[in-house]
mmCIF file of C-alpha atoms in Angstrom:
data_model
loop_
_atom_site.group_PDB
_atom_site.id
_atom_site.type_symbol
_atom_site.label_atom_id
_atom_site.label_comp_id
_atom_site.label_asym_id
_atom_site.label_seq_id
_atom_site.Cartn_x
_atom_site.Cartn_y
_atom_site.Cartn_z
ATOM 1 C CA UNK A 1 0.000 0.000 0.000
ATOM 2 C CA UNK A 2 1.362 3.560 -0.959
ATOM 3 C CA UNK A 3 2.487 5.659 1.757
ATOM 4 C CA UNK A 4 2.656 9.386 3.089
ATOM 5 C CA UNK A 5 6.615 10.585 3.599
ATOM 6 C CA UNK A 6 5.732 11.597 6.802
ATOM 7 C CA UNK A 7 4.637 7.984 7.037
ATOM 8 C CA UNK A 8 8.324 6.944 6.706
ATOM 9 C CA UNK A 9 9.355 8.819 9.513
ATOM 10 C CA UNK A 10 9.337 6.104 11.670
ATOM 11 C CA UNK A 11 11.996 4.349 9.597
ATOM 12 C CA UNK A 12 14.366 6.870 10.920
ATOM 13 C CA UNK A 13 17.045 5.752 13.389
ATOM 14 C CA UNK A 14 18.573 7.897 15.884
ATOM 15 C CA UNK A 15 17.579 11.148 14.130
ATOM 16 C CA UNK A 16 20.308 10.232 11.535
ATOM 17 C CA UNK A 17 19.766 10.867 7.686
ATOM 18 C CA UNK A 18 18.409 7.478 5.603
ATOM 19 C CA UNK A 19 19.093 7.251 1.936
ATOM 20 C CA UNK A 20 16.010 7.527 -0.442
ATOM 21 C CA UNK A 21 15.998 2.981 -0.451
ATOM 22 C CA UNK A 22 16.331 3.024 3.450
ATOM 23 C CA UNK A 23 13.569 5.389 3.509
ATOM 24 C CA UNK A 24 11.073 3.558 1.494
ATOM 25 C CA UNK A 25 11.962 -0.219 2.834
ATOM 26 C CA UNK A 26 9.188 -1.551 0.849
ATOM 27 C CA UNK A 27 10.650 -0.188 -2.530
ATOM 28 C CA UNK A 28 7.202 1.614 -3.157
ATOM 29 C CA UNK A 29 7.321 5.008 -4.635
ATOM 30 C CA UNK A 30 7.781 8.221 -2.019
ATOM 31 C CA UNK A 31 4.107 9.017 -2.280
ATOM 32 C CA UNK A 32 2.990 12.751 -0.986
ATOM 33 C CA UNK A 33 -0.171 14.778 -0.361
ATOM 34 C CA UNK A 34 1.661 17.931 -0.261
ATOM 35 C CA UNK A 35 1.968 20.190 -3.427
ATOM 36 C CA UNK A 36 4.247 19.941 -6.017
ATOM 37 C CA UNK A 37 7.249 22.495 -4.851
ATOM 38 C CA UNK A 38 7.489 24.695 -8.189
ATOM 39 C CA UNK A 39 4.368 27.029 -8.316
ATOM 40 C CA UNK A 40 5.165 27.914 -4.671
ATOM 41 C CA UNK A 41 8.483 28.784 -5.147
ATOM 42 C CA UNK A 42 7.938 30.452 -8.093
ATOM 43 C CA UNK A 43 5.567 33.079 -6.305
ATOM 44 C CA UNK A 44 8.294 33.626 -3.522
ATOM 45 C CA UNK A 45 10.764 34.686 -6.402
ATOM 46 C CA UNK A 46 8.497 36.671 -7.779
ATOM 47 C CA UNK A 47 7.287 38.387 -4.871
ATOM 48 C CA UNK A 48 11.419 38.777 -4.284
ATOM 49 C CA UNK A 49 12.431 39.451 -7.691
ATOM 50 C CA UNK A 50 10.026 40.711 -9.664
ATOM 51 C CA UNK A 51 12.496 41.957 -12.375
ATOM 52 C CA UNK A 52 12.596 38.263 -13.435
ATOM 53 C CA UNK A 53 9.140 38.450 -15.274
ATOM 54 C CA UNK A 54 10.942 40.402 -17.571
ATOM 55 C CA UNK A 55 13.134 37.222 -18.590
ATOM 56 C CA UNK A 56 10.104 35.733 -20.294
ATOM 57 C CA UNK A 57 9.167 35.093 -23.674
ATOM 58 C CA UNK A 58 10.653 33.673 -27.210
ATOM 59 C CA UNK A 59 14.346 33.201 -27.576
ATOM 60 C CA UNK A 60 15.155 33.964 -31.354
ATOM 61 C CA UNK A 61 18.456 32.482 -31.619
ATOM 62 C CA UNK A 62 16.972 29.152 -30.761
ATOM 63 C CA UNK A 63 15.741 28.951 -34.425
ATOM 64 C CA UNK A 64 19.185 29.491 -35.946
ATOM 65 C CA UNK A 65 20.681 26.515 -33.573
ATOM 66 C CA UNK A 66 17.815 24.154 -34.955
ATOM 67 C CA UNK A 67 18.334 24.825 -38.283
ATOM 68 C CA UNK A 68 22.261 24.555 -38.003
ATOM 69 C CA UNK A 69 22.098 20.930 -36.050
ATOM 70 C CA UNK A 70 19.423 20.246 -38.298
ATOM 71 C CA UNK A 71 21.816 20.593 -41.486
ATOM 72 C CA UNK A 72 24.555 19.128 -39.792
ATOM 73 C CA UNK A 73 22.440 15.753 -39.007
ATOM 74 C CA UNK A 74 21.051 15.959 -43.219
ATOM 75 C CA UNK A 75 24.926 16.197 -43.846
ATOM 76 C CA UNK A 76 25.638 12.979 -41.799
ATOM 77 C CA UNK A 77 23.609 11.343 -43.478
ATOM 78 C CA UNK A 78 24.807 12.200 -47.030
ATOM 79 C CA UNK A 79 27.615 12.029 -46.194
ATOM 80 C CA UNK A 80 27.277 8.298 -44.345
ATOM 81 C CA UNK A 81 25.167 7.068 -47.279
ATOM 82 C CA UNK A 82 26.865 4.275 -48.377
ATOM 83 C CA UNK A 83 28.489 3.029 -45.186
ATOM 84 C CA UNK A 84 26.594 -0.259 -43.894
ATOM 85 C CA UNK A 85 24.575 0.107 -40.991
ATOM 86 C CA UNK A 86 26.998 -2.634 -39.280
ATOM 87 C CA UNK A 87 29.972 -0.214 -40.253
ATOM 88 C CA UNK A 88 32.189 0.890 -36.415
ATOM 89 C CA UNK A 89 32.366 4.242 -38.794
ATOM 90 C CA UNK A 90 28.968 4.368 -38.595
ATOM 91 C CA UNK A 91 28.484 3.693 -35.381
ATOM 92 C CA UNK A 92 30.510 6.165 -34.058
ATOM 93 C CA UNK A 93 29.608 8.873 -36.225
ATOM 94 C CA UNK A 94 26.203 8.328 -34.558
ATOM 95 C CA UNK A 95 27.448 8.136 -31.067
ATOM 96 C CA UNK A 96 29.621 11.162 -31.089
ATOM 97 C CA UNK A 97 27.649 13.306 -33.886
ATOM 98 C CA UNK A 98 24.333 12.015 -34.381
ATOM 99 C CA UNK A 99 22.761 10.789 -30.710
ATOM 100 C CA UNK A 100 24.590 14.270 -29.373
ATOM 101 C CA UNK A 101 22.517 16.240 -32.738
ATOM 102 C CA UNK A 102 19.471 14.035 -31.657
ATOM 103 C CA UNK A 103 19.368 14.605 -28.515
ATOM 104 C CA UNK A 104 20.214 18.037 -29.218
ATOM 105 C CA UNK A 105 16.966 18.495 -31.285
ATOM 106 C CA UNK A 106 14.978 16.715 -28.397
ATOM 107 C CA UNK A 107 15.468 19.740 -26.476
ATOM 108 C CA UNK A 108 15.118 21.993 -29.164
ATOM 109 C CA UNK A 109 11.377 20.333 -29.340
ATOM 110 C CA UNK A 110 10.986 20.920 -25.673
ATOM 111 C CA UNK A 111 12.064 24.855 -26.003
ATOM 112 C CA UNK A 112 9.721 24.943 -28.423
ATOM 113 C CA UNK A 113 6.839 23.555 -26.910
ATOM 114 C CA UNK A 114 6.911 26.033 -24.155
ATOM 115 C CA UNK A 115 6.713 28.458 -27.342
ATOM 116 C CA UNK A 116 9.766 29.998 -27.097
ATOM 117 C CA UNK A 117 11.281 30.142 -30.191
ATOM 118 C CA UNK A 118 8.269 32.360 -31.842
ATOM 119 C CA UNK A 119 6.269 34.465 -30.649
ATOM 120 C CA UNK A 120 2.994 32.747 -32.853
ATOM 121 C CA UNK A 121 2.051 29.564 -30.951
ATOM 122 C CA UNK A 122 1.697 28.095 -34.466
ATOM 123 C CA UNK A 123 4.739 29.054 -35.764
ATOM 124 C CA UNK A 124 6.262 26.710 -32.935
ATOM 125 C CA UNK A 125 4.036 24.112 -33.707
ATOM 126 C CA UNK A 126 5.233 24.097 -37.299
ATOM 127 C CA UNK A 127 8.784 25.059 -36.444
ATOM 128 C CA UNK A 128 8.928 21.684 -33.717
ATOM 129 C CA UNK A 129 7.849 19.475 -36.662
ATOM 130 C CA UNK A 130 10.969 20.875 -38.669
ATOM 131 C CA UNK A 131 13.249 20.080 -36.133
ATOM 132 C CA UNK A 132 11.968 16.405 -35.788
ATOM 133 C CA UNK A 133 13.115 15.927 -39.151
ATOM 134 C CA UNK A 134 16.182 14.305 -38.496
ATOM 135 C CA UNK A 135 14.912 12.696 -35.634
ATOM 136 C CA UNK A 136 13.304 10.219 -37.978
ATOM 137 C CA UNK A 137 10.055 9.132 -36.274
ATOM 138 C CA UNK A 138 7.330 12.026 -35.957
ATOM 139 C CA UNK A 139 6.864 12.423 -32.015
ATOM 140 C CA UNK A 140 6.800 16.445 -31.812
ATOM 141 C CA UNK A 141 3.101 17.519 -31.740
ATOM 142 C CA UNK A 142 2.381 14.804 -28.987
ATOM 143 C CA UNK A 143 5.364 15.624 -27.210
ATOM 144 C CA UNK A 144 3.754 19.325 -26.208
ATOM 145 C CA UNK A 145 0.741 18.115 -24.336
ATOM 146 C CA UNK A 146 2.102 15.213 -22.917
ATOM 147 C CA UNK A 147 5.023 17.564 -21.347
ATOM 148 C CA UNK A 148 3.000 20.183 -21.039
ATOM 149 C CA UNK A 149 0.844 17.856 -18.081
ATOM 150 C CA UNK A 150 4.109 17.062 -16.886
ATOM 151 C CA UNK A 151 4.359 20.651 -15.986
ATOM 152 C CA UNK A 152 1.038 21.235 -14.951
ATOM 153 C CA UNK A 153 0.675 17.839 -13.288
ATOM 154 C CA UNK A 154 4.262 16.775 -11.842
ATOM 155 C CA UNK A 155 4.441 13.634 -9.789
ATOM 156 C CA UNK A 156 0.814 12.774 -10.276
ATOM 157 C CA UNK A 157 0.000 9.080 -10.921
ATOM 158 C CA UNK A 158 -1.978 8.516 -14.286
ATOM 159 C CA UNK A 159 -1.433 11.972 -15.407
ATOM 160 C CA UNK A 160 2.664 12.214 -15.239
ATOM 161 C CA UNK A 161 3.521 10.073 -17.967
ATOM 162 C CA UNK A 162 7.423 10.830 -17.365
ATOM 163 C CA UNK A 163 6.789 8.828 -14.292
ATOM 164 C CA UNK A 164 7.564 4.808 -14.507
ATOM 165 C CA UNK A 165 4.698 2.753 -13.996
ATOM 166 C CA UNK A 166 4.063 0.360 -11.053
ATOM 167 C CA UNK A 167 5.233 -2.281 -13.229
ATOM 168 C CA UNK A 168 8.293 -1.111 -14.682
ATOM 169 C CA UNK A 169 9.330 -0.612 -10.701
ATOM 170 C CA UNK A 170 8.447 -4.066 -10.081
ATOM 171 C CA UNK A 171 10.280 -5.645 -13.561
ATOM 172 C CA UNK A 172 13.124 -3.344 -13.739
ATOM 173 C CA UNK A 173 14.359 -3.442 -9.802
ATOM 174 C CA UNK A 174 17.650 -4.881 -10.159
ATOM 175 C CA UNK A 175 20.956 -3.837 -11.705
ATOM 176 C CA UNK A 176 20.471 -5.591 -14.622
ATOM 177 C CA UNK A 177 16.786 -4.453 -15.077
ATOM 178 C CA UNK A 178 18.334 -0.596 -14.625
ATOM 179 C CA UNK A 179 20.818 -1.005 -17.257
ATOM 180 C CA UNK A 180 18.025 -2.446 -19.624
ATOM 181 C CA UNK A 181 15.579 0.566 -18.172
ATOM 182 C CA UNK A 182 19.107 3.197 -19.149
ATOM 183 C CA UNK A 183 19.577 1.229 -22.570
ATOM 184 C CA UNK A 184 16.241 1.579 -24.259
ATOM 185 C CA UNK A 185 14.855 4.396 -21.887
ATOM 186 C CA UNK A 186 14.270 6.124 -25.416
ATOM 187 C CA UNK A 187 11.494 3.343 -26.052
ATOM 188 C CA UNK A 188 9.717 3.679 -22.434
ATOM 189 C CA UNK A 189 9.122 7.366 -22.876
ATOM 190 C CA UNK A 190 8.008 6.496 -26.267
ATOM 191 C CA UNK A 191 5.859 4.212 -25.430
ATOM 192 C CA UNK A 192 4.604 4.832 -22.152
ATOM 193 C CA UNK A 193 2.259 8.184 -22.360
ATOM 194 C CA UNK A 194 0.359 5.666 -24.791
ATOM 195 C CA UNK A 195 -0.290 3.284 -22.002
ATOM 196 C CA UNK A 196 -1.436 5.489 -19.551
ATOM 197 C CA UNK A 197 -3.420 7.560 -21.398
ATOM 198 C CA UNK A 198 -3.809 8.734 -25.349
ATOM 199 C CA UNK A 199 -4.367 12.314 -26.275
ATOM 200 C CA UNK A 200 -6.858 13.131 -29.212
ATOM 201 C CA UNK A 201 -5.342 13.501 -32.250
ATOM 202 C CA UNK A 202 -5.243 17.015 -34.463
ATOM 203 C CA UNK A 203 -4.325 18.474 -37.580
ATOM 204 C CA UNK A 204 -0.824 19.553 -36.451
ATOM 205 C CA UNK A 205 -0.436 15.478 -35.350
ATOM 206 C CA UNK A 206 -1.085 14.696 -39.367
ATOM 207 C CA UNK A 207 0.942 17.441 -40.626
ATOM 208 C CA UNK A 208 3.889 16.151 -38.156
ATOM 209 C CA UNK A 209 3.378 12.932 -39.722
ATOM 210 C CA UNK A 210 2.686 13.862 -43.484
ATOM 211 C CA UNK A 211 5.978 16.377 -43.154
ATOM 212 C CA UNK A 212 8.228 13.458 -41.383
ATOM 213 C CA UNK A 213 6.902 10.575 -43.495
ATOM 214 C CA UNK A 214 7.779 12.809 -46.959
ATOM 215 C CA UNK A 215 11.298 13.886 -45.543
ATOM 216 C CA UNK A 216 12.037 10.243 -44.622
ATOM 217 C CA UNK A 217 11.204 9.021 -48.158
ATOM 218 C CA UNK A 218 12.918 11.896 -50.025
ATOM 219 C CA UNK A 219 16.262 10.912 -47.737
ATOM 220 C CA UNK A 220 16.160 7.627 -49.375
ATOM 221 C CA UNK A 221 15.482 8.204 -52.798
ATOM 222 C CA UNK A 222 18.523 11.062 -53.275
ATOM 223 C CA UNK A 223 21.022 8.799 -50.561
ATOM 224 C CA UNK A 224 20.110 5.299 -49.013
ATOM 225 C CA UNK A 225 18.481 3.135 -46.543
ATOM 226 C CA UNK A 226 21.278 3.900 -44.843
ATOM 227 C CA UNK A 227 21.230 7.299 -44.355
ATOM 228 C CA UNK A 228 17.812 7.092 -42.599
ATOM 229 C CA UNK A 229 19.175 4.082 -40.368
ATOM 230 C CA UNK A 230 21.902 6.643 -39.446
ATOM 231 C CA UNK A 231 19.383 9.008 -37.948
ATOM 232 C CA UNK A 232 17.274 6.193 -36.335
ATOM 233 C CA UNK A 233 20.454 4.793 -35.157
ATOM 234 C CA UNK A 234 21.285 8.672 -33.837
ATOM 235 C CA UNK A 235 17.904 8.749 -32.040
ATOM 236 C CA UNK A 236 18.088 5.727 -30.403
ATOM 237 C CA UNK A 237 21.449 6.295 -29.004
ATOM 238 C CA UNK A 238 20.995 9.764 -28.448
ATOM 239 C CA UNK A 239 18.301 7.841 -25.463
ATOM 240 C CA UNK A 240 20.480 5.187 -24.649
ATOM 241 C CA UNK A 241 23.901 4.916 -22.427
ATOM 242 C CA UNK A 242 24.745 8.737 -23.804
ATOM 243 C CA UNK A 243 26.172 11.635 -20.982
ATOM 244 C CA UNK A 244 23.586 13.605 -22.656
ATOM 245 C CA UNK A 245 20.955 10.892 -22.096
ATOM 246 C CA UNK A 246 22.325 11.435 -18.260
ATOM 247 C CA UNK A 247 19.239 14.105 -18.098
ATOM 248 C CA UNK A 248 16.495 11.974 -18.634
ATOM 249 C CA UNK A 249 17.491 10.334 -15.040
ATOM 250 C CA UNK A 250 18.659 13.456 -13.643
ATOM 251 C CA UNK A 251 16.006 15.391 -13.689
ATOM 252 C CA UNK A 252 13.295 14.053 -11.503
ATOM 253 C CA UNK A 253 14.894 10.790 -9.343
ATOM 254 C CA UNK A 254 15.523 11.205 -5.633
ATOM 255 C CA UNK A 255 18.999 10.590 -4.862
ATOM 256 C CA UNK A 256 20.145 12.427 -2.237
ATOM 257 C CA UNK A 257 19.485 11.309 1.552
ATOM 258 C CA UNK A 258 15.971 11.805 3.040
ATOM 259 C CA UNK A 259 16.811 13.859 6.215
ATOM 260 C CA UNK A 260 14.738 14.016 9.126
ATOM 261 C CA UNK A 261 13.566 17.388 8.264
ATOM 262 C CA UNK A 262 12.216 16.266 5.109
ATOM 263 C CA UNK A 263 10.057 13.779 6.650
ATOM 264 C CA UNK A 264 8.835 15.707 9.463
ATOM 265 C CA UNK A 265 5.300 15.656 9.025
ATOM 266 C CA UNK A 266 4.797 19.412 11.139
ATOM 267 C CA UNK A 267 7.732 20.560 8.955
ATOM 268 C CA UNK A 268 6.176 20.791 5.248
ATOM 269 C CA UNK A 269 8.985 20.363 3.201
ATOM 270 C CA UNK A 270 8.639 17.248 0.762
ATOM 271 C CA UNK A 271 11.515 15.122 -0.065
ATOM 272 C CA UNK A 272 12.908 17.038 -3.668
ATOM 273 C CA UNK A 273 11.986 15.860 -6.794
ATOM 274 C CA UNK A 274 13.773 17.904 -9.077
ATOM 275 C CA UNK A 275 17.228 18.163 -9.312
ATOM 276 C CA UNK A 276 19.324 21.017 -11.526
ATOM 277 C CA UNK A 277 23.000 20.473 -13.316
ATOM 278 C CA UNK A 278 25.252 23.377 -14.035
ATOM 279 C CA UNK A 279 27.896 21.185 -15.409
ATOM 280 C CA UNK A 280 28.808 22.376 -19.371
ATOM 281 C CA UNK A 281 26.866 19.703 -20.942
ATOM 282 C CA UNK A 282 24.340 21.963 -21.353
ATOM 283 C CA UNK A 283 26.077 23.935 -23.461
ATOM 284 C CA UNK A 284 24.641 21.175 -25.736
ATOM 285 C CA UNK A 285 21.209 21.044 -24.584
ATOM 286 C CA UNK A 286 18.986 24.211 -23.983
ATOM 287 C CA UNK A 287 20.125 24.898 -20.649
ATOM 288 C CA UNK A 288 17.543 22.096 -19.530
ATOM 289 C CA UNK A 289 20.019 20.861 -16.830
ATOM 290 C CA UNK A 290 18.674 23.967 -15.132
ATOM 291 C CA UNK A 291 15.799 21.991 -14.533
ATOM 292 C CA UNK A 292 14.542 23.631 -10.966
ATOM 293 C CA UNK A 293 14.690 26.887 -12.749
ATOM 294 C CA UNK A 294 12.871 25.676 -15.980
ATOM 295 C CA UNK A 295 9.917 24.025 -13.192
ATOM 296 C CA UNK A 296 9.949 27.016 -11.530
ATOM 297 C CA UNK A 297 9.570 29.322 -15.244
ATOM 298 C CA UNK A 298 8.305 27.425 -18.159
ATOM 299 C CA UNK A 299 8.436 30.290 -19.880
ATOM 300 C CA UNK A 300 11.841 31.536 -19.436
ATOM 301 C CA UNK A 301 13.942 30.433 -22.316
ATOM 302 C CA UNK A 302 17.182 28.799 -22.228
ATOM 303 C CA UNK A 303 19.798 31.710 -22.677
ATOM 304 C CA UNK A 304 18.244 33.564 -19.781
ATOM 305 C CA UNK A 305 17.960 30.128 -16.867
ATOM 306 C CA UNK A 306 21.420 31.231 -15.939
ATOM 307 C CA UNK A 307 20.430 34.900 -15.398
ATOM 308 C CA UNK A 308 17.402 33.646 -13.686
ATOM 309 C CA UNK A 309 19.562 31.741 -11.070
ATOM 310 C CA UNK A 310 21.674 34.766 -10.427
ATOM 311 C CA UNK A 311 18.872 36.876 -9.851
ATOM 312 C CA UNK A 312 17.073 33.819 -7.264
ATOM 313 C CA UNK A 313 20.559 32.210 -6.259
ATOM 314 C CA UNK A 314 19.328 32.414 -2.498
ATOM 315 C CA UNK A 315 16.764 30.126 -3.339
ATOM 316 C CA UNK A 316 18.390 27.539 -5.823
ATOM 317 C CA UNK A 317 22.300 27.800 -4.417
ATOM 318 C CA UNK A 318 20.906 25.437 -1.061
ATOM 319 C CA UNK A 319 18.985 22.783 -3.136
ATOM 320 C CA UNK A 320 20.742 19.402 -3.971
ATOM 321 C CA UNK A 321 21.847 19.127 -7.252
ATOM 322 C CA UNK A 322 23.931 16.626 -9.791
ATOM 323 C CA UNK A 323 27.237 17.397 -10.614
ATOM 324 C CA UNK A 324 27.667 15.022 -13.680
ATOM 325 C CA UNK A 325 24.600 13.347 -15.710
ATOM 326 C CA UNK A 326 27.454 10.412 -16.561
ATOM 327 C CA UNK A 327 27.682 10.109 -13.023
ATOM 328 C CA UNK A 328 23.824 9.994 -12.498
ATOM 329 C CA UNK A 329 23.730 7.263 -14.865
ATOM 330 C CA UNK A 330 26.206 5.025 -13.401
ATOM 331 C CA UNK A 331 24.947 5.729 -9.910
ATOM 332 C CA UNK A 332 21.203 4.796 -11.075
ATOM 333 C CA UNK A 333 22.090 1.078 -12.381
ATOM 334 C CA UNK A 334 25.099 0.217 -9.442
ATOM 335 C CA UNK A 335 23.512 1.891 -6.242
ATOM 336 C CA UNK A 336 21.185 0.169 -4.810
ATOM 337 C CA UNK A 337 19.687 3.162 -2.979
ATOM 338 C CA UNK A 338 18.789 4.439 -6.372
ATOM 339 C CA UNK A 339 15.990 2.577 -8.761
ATOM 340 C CA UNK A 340 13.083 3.338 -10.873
ATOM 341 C CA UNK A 341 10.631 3.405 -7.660
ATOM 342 C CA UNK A 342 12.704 6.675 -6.220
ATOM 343 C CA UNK A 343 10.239 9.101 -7.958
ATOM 344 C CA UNK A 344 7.838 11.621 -5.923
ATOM 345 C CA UNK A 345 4.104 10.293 -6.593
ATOM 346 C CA UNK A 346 0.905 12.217 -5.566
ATOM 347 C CA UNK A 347 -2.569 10.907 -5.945
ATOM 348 C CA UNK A 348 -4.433 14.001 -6.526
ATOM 349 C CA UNK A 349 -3.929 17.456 -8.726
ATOM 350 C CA UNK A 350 -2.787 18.896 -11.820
ATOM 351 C CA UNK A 351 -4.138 18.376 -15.236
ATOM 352 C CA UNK A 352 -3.910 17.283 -18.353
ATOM 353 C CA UNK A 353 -3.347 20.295 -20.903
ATOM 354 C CA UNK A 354 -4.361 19.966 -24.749
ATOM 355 C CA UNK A 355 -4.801 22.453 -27.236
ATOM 356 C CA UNK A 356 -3.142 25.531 -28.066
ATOM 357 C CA UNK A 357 -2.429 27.578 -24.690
ATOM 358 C CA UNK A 358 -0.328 30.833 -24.886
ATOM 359 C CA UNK A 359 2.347 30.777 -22.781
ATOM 360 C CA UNK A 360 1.741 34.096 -20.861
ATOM 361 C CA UNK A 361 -1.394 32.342 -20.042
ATOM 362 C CA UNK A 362 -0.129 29.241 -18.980
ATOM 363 C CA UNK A 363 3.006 29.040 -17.358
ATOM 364 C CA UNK A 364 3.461 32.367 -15.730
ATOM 365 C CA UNK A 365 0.138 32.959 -14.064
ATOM 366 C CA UNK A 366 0.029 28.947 -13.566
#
């Protein structure tokens, strides 16, 4: 049966600190009634700083990076187009290039569905399915309302589809089930949002697949087969046992020590369960190892999350945070007090978001 972390006090010993397993003996999930922590944080900044309103809104640079990694990854695969899928060359071309383009272009998608690369919520939509192109398997337009809840809904069960499922926890708790779970994590978040729960389909979900389909069968004609397995090969990789892929993990596992604060239940402060990296890997990636400060403002772009630390470091310097995603990886498959059940879970709130929502709508006033 779930359980409150104030529940898990008891498992305490001595008033000393537990690690996240210890805590949880029954390898459940940390479950919580308490809110998630971004909206109230956010309001304290605000109320502290409210110069960093002013950081909102559309990054236009962000366009010329897409288009650059874009051509880069449509040059790889010229350039790659008679080299055997089985090739080493090819192999590592994807590994160093193509999964670091890929995963590159994930983000991009995620900037962009927080519409912040235009200022027209349509011109992102349109703009996201561009930079799925080398990507090779239209996901964009259900990308943005799936995230979107993740926002608007984070650690709730059935809604929260970046959350593992009950059975994953249960199949994958073991070493050897975490190094499957890091391998083909790229497959789980593909496939899992479909098992808990299917958003209706729109026009921008057949022009994402029309537009990718089209690009995918012009590749072939004027290169090879192999040239699109190159960018599937990129895409899977860029998910797999990548330092970029490190994020995925990062972002939203407990790993640090429950202390006894935390699961005081007449102190209110949940166990954390979201975790920031300031490390230069995200020179690569949109900033998104800032990932406390992109909870906390949706609708701040990526060039300005540093500013918006500096401006709030009082509140973000204290909070625990990962100091290498390569690291996170390894830690997540060896240490035991680390495993796909060490996720924050809540019963109750959020939403599920669909449509087209403007961001000054819905992620500052949120």
């Amino acid at each position: 049966m779930p359980s409150t972390l104030s529940a898990n006090a008891e498992n305490m010993s001595n008033g000393k600190p537990r690690s996240a397993r210890d805590a949880n003996p029954k390898h459940d999930f940390f479950w919580t009634y308490t809110e998630e922590p971004h909206r109230t944080r956010r309001l304290a900044i605000i109320k502290a700083h409210p110069e960093v309103t002013k950081l909102c809104g559309p990054e236009p640079l962000t366009k010329y990076v897409v288009a650059a990694v874009v051509a880069m990854q449509v040059f790889w695969a010229w350039y790659l187009q008679q080299t055997p899928f089985w090739s080493l060359k090819l192999w590592a071309v994807a590994y160093v290039f193509g999964a670091t383009a890929n995963q590159n272009l994930f983000l991009a998608i995620h900037e962009i569905s927080h519409n912040l690369a235009f200022k027209s919520p349509r011109a992102n939509r349109f703009f996201a399915i561009f930079a799925n192109l080398p990507i090779g398997i239209p996901y964009s337009a259900s990308f943005r309302p799936y995230h979107l809840t993740h926002h608007k809904s984070l650690g709730v069960d059935g809604l929260d589809t970046d959350l593992p499922t009950a059975f994953e926890a249960f199949m994958l708790d073991s070493i050897l089930g975490k190094c499957f779970f890091c391998t083909f994590q790229i497959f789980f978040y593909a496939i899992r949002p479909m098992a808990v729960y299917r958003i209706p389909l729109t026009f921008i979900h057949a022009v994402n697949v029309v537009v990718q389909v089209a690009f995918d069968l012009v590749l072939i004609h004027f290169t090879s087969p192999h040239a699109f397995l190159y960018l599937l090969l990129s895409s899977f990789l860029a998910g797999s046992l990548h330092p970029l892929a490190g994020h995925f993990i990062a972002e939203h596992y407990v790993y640090e020590t429950v202390t006894p604060t935390q699961l005081d239940p007449d102190n209110k402060v949940p166990v954390p369960e979201t975790f920031s990296y300031y490390g230069p890997l995200n020179w690569l990636t949109y900033n998104v190892g800032l990932h406390n400060e992109h909870h906390d403002f949706p609708a701040v772009p990526w060039t300005r999350l540093p500013a918006l630390y500096e401006i709030a470091k009082e509140f973000y310097e204290p909070l625990p945070r990962h100091e290498s995603w390569s690291y996170a990886i390894w830690r997540f498959i060896w240490d035991d007090n680390v495993g796909i059940n060490c996720r924050v879970k809540r019963k109750n709130g959020g939403r599920i978001v669909g449509g087209v929502v403007h961001w000054k709508e819905s992620e500052i006033q949120a």
